[in-house]
Backbone as JSON, one array per atom type, in Angstrom:
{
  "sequence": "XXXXXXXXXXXXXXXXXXXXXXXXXXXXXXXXXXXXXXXXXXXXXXXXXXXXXXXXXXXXXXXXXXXXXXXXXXXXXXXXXXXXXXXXXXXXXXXXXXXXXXXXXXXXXXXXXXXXXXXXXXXXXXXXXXXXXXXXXXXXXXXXXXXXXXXXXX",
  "N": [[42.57, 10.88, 15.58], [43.06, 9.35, 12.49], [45.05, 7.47, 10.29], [44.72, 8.19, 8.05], [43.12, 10.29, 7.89], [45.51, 12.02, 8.33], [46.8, 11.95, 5.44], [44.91, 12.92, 3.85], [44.45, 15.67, 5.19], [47.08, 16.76, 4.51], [46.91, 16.27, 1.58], [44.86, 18.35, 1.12], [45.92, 20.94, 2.29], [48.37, 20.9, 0.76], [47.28, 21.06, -2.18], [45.0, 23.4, -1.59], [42.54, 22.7, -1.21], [38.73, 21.82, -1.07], [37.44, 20.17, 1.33], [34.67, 17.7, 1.7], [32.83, 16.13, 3.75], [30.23, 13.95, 3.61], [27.2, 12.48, 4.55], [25.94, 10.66, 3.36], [27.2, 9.26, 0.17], [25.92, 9.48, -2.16], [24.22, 11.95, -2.03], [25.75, 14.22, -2.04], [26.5, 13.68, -4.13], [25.01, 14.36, -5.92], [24.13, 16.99, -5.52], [26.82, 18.66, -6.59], [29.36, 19.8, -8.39], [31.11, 17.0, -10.09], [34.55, 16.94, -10.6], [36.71, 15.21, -10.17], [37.12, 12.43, -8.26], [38.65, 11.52, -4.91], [39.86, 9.02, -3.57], [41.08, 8.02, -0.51], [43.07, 5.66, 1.84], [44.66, 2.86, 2.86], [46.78, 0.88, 1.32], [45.55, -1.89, 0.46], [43.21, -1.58, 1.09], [42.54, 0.36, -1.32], [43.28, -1.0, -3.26], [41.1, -3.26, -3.69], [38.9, -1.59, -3.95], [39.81, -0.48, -6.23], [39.36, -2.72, -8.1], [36.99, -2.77, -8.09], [35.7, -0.71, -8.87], [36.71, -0.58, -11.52], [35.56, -2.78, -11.98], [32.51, -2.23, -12.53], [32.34, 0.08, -13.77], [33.88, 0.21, -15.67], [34.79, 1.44, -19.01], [33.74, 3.87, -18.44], [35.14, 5.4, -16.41], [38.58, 6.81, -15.4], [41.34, 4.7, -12.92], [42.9, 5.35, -10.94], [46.43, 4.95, -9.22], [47.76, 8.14, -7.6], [48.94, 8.31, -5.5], [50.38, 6.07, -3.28], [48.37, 5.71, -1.35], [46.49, 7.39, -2.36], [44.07, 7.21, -4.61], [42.47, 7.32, -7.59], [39.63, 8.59, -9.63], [39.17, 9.65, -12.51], [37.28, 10.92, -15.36], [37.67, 9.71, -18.61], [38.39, 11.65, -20.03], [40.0, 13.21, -18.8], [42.21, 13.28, -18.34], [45.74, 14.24, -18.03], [47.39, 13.88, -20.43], [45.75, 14.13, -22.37], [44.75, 16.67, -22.28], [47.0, 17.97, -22.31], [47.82, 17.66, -24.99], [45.55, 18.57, -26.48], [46.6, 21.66, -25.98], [49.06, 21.65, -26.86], [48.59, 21.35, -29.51], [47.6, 23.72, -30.27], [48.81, 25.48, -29.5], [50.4, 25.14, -31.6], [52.94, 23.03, -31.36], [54.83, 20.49, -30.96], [54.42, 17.16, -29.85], [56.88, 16.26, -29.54], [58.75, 18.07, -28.24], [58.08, 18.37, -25.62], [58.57, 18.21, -22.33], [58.46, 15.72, -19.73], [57.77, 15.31, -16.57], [56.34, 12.49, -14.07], [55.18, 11.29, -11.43], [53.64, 8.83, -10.66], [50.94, 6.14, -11.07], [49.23, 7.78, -12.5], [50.08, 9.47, -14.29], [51.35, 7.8, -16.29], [50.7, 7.91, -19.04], [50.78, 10.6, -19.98], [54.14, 10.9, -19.75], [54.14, 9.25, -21.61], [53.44, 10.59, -23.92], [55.18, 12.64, -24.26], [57.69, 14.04, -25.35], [60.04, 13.74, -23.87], [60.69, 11.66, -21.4], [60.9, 12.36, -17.79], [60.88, 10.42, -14.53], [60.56, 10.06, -11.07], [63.2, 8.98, -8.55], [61.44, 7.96, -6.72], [58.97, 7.13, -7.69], [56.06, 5.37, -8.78], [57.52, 1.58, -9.66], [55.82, 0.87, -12.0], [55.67, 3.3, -13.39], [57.95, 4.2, -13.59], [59.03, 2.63, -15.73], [57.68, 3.4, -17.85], [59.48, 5.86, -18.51], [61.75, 7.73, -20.21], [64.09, 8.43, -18.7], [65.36, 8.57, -15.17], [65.32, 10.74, -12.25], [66.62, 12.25, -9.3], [64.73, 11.65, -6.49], [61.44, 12.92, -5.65], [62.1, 13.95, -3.22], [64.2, 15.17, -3.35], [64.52, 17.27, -4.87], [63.84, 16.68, -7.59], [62.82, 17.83, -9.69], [64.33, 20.13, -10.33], [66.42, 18.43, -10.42], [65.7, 17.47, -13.56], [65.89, 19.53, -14.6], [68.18, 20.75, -15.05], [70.01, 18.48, -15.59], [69.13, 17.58, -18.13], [67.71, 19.84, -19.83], [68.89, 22.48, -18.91], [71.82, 20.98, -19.41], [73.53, 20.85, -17.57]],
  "CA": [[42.8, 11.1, 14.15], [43.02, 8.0, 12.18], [46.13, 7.32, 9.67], [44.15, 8.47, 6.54], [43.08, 11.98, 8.09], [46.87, 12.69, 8.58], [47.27, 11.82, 3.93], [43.54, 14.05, 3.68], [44.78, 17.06, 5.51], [48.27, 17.09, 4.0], [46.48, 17.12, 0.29], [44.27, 19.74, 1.27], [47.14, 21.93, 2.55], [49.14, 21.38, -0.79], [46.29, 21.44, -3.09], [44.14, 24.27, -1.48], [41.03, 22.12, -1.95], [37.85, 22.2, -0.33], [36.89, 18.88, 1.69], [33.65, 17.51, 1.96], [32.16, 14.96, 4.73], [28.75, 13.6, 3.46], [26.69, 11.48, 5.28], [25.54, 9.85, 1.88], [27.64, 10.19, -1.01], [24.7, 9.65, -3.28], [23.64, 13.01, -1.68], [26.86, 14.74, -2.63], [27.1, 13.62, -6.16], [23.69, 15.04, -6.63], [24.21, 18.41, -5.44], [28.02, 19.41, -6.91], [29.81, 19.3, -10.12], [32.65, 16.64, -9.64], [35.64, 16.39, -11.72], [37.67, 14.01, -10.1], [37.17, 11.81, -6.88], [40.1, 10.93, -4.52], [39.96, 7.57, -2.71], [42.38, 7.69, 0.67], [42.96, 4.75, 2.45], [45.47, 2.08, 2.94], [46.76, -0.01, -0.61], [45.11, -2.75, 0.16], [41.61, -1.92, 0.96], [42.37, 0.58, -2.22], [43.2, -2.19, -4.5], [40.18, -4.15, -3.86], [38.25, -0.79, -4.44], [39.62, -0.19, -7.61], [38.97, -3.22, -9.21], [34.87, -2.97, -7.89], [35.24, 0.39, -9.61], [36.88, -1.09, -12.97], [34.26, -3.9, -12.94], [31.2, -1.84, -12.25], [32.02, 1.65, -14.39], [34.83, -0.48, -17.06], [35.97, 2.42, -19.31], [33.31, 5.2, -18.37], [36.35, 6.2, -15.39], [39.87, 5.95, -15.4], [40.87, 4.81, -11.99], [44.47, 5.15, -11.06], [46.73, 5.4, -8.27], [48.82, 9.11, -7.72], [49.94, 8.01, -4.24], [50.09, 4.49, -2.88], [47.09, 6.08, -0.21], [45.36, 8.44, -3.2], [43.09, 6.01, -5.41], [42.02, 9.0, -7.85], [38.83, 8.45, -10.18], [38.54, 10.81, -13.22], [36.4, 10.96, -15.99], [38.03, 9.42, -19.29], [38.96, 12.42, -21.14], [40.2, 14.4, -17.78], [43.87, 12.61, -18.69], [46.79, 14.78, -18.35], [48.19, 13.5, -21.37], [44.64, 14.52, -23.42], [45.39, 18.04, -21.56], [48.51, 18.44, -22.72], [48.03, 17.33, -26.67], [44.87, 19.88, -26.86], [47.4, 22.81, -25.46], [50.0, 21.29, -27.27], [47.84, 21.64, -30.78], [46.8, 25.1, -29.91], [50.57, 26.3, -29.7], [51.42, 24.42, -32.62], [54.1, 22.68, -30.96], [54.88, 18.99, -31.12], [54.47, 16.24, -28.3], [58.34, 15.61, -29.08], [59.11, 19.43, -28.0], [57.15, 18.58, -24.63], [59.27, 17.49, -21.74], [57.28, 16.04, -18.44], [57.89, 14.15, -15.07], [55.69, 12.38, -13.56], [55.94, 9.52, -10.4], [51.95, 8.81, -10.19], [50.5, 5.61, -12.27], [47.77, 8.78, -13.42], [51.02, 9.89, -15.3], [52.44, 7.14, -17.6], [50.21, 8.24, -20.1], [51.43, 12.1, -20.0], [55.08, 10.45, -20.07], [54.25, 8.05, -22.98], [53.3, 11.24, -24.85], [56.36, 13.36, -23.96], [58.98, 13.98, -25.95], [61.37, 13.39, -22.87], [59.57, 12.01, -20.0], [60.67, 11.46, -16.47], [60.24, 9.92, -13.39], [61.55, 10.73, -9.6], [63.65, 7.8, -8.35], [60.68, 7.22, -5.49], [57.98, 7.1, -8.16], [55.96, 4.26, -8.63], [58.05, 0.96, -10.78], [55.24, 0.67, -13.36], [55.39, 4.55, -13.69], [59.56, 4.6, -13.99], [59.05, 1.62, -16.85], [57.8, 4.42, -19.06], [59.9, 7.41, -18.48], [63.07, 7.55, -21.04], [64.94, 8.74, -17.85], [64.96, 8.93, -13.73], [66.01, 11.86, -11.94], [66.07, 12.74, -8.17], [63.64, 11.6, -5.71], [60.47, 14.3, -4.78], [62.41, 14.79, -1.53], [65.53, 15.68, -3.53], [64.83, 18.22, -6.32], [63.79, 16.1, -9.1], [62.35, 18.59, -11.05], [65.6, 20.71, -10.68], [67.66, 17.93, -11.42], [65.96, 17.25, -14.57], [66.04, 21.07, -15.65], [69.64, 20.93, -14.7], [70.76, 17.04, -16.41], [68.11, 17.79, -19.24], [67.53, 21.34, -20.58], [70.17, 23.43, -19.35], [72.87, 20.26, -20.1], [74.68, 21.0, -16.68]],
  "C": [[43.44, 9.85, 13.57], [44.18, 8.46, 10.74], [45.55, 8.5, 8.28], [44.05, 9.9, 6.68], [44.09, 12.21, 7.59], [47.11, 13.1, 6.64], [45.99, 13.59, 3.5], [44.29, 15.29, 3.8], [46.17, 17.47, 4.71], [47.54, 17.57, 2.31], [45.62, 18.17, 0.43], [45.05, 20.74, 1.39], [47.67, 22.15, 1.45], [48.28, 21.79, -1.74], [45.32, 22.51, -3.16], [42.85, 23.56, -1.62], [39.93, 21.85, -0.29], [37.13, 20.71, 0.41], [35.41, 19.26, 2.19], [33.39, 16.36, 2.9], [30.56, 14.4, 4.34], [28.6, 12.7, 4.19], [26.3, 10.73, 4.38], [26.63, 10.02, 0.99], [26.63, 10.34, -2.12], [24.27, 11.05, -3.22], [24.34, 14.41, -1.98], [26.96, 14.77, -4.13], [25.29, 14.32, -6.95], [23.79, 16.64, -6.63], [25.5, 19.69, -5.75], [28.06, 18.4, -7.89], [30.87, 18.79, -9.56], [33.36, 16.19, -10.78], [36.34, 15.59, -11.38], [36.66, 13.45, -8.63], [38.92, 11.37, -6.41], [39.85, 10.42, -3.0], [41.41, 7.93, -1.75], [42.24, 6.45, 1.79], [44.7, 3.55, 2.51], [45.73, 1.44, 1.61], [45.92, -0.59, -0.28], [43.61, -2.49, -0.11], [41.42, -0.78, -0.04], [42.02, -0.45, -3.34], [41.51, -2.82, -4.5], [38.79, -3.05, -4.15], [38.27, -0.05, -5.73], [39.53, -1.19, -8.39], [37.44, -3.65, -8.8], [34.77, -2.14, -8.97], [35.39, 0.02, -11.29], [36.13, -1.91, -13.44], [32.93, -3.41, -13.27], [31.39, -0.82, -12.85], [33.22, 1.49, -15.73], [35.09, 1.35, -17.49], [35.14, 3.57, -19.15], [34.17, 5.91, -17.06], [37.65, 5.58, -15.73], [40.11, 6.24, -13.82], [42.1, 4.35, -11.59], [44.91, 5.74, -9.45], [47.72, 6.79, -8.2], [49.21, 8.78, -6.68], [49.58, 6.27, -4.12], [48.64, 4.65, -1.55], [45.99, 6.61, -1.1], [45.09, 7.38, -4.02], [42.42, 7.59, -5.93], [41.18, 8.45, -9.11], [38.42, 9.44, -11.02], [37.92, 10.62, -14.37], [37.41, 10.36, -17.54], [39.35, 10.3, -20.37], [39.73, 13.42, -19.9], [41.81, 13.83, -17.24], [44.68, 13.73, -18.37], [47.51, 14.64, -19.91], [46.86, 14.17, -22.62], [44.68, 16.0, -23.47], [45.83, 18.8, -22.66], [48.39, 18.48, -24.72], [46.88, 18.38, -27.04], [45.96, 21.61, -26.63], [48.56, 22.73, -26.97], [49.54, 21.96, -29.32], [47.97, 23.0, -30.71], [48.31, 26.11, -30.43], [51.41, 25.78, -30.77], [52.92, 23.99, -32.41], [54.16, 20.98, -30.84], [54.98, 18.28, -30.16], [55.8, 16.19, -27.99], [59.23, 17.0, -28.09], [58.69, 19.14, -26.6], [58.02, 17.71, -23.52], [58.07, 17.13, -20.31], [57.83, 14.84, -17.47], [56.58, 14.27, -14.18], [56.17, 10.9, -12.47], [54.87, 8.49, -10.2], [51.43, 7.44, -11.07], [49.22, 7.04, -12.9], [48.98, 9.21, -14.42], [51.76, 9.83, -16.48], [51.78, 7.6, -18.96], [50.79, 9.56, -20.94], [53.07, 11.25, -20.52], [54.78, 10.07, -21.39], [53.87, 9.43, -24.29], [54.46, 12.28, -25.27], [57.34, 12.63, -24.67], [60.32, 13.65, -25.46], [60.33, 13.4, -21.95], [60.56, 11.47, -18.75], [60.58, 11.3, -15.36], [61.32, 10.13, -12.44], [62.02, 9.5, -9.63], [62.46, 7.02, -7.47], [59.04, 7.18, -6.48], [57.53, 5.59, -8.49], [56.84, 3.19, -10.04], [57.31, 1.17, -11.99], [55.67, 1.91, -13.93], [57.08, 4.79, -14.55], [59.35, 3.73, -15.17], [58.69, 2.37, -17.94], [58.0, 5.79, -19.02], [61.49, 7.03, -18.99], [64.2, 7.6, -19.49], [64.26, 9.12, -16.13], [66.05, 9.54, -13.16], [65.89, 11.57, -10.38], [65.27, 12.05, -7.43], [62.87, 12.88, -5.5], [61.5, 14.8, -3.57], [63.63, 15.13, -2.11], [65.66, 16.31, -4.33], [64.53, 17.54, -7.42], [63.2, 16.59, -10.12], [63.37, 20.02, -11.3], [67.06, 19.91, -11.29], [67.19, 17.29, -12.67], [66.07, 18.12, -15.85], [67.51, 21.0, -15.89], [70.54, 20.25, -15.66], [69.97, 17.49, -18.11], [68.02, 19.46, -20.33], [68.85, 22.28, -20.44], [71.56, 22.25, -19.18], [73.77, 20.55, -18.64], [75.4, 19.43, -15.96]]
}
């Protein structure tokens, strides 16, 4: 079992999601509806796969990292932050009303729309650069300590 399995199986476990093995992917993308893709691999030989993908598909994907292993490919409008402002409309409630943490570069966007956004301490730099505030690390509650510092004022 090779490094990458070990990232694979762990998001499957958290996410519930259904892995596929193709022997083609051409053969795959013909026969299912896909809403996202998610690239696992090492940074590096990510990096050099997301800027093939940015030169060869420019703004018909956005093509961002949520882990430093996940390289995650979604469709333009399949944003979190585009999400959130349709919901957001719906409930007649205002972006500034909208609190959100995220650690992921797929996130700064969601942040940048949030009325209070922020980021774990172990999230990526670019990602902390636009979150008003950093809470916690993932491995330490950071979405209790920003209910805690944040909403209920403790």
């Amino acid at each position: 079992e090779d490094k990458c399995s070990v990232y694979v199986l762990a998001e499957q476990r958290n996410n519930g999601i259904r892995l596929e093995h193709p022997e083609n992917l051409c053969d795959l993308l013909g026969r299912l509806p896909i809403h996202n893709m998610l690239g696992v691999g090492e940074p590096e030989a990510l990096d050099a796969a997301r800027e093939e993908l940015r030169h060869r598909l420019g703004n018909r994907v956005n093509v961002y990292y949520a882990d430093p292993h996940f390289l995650e490919i979604i469709p333009p409008k399949a944003e979190k932050a585009f999400t959130l402002d349709i919901l957001m409309q719906r409930l007649n409630v205002p972006s500034q009303a909208l609190v959100a943490c995220g650690d992921g570069l797929n996130d700064i966007l969601m942040l940048d729309y949030a009325g209070l956004s922020a980021a774990p301490a172990n999230a990526f730099d670019e990602t902390k650069r636009h979150a008003d505030v950093i809470v916690n690390s993932n491995d330490d509650d950071a979405i209790a300590d920003l209910i805690e510092q944040y909403i209920l004022n403790k």
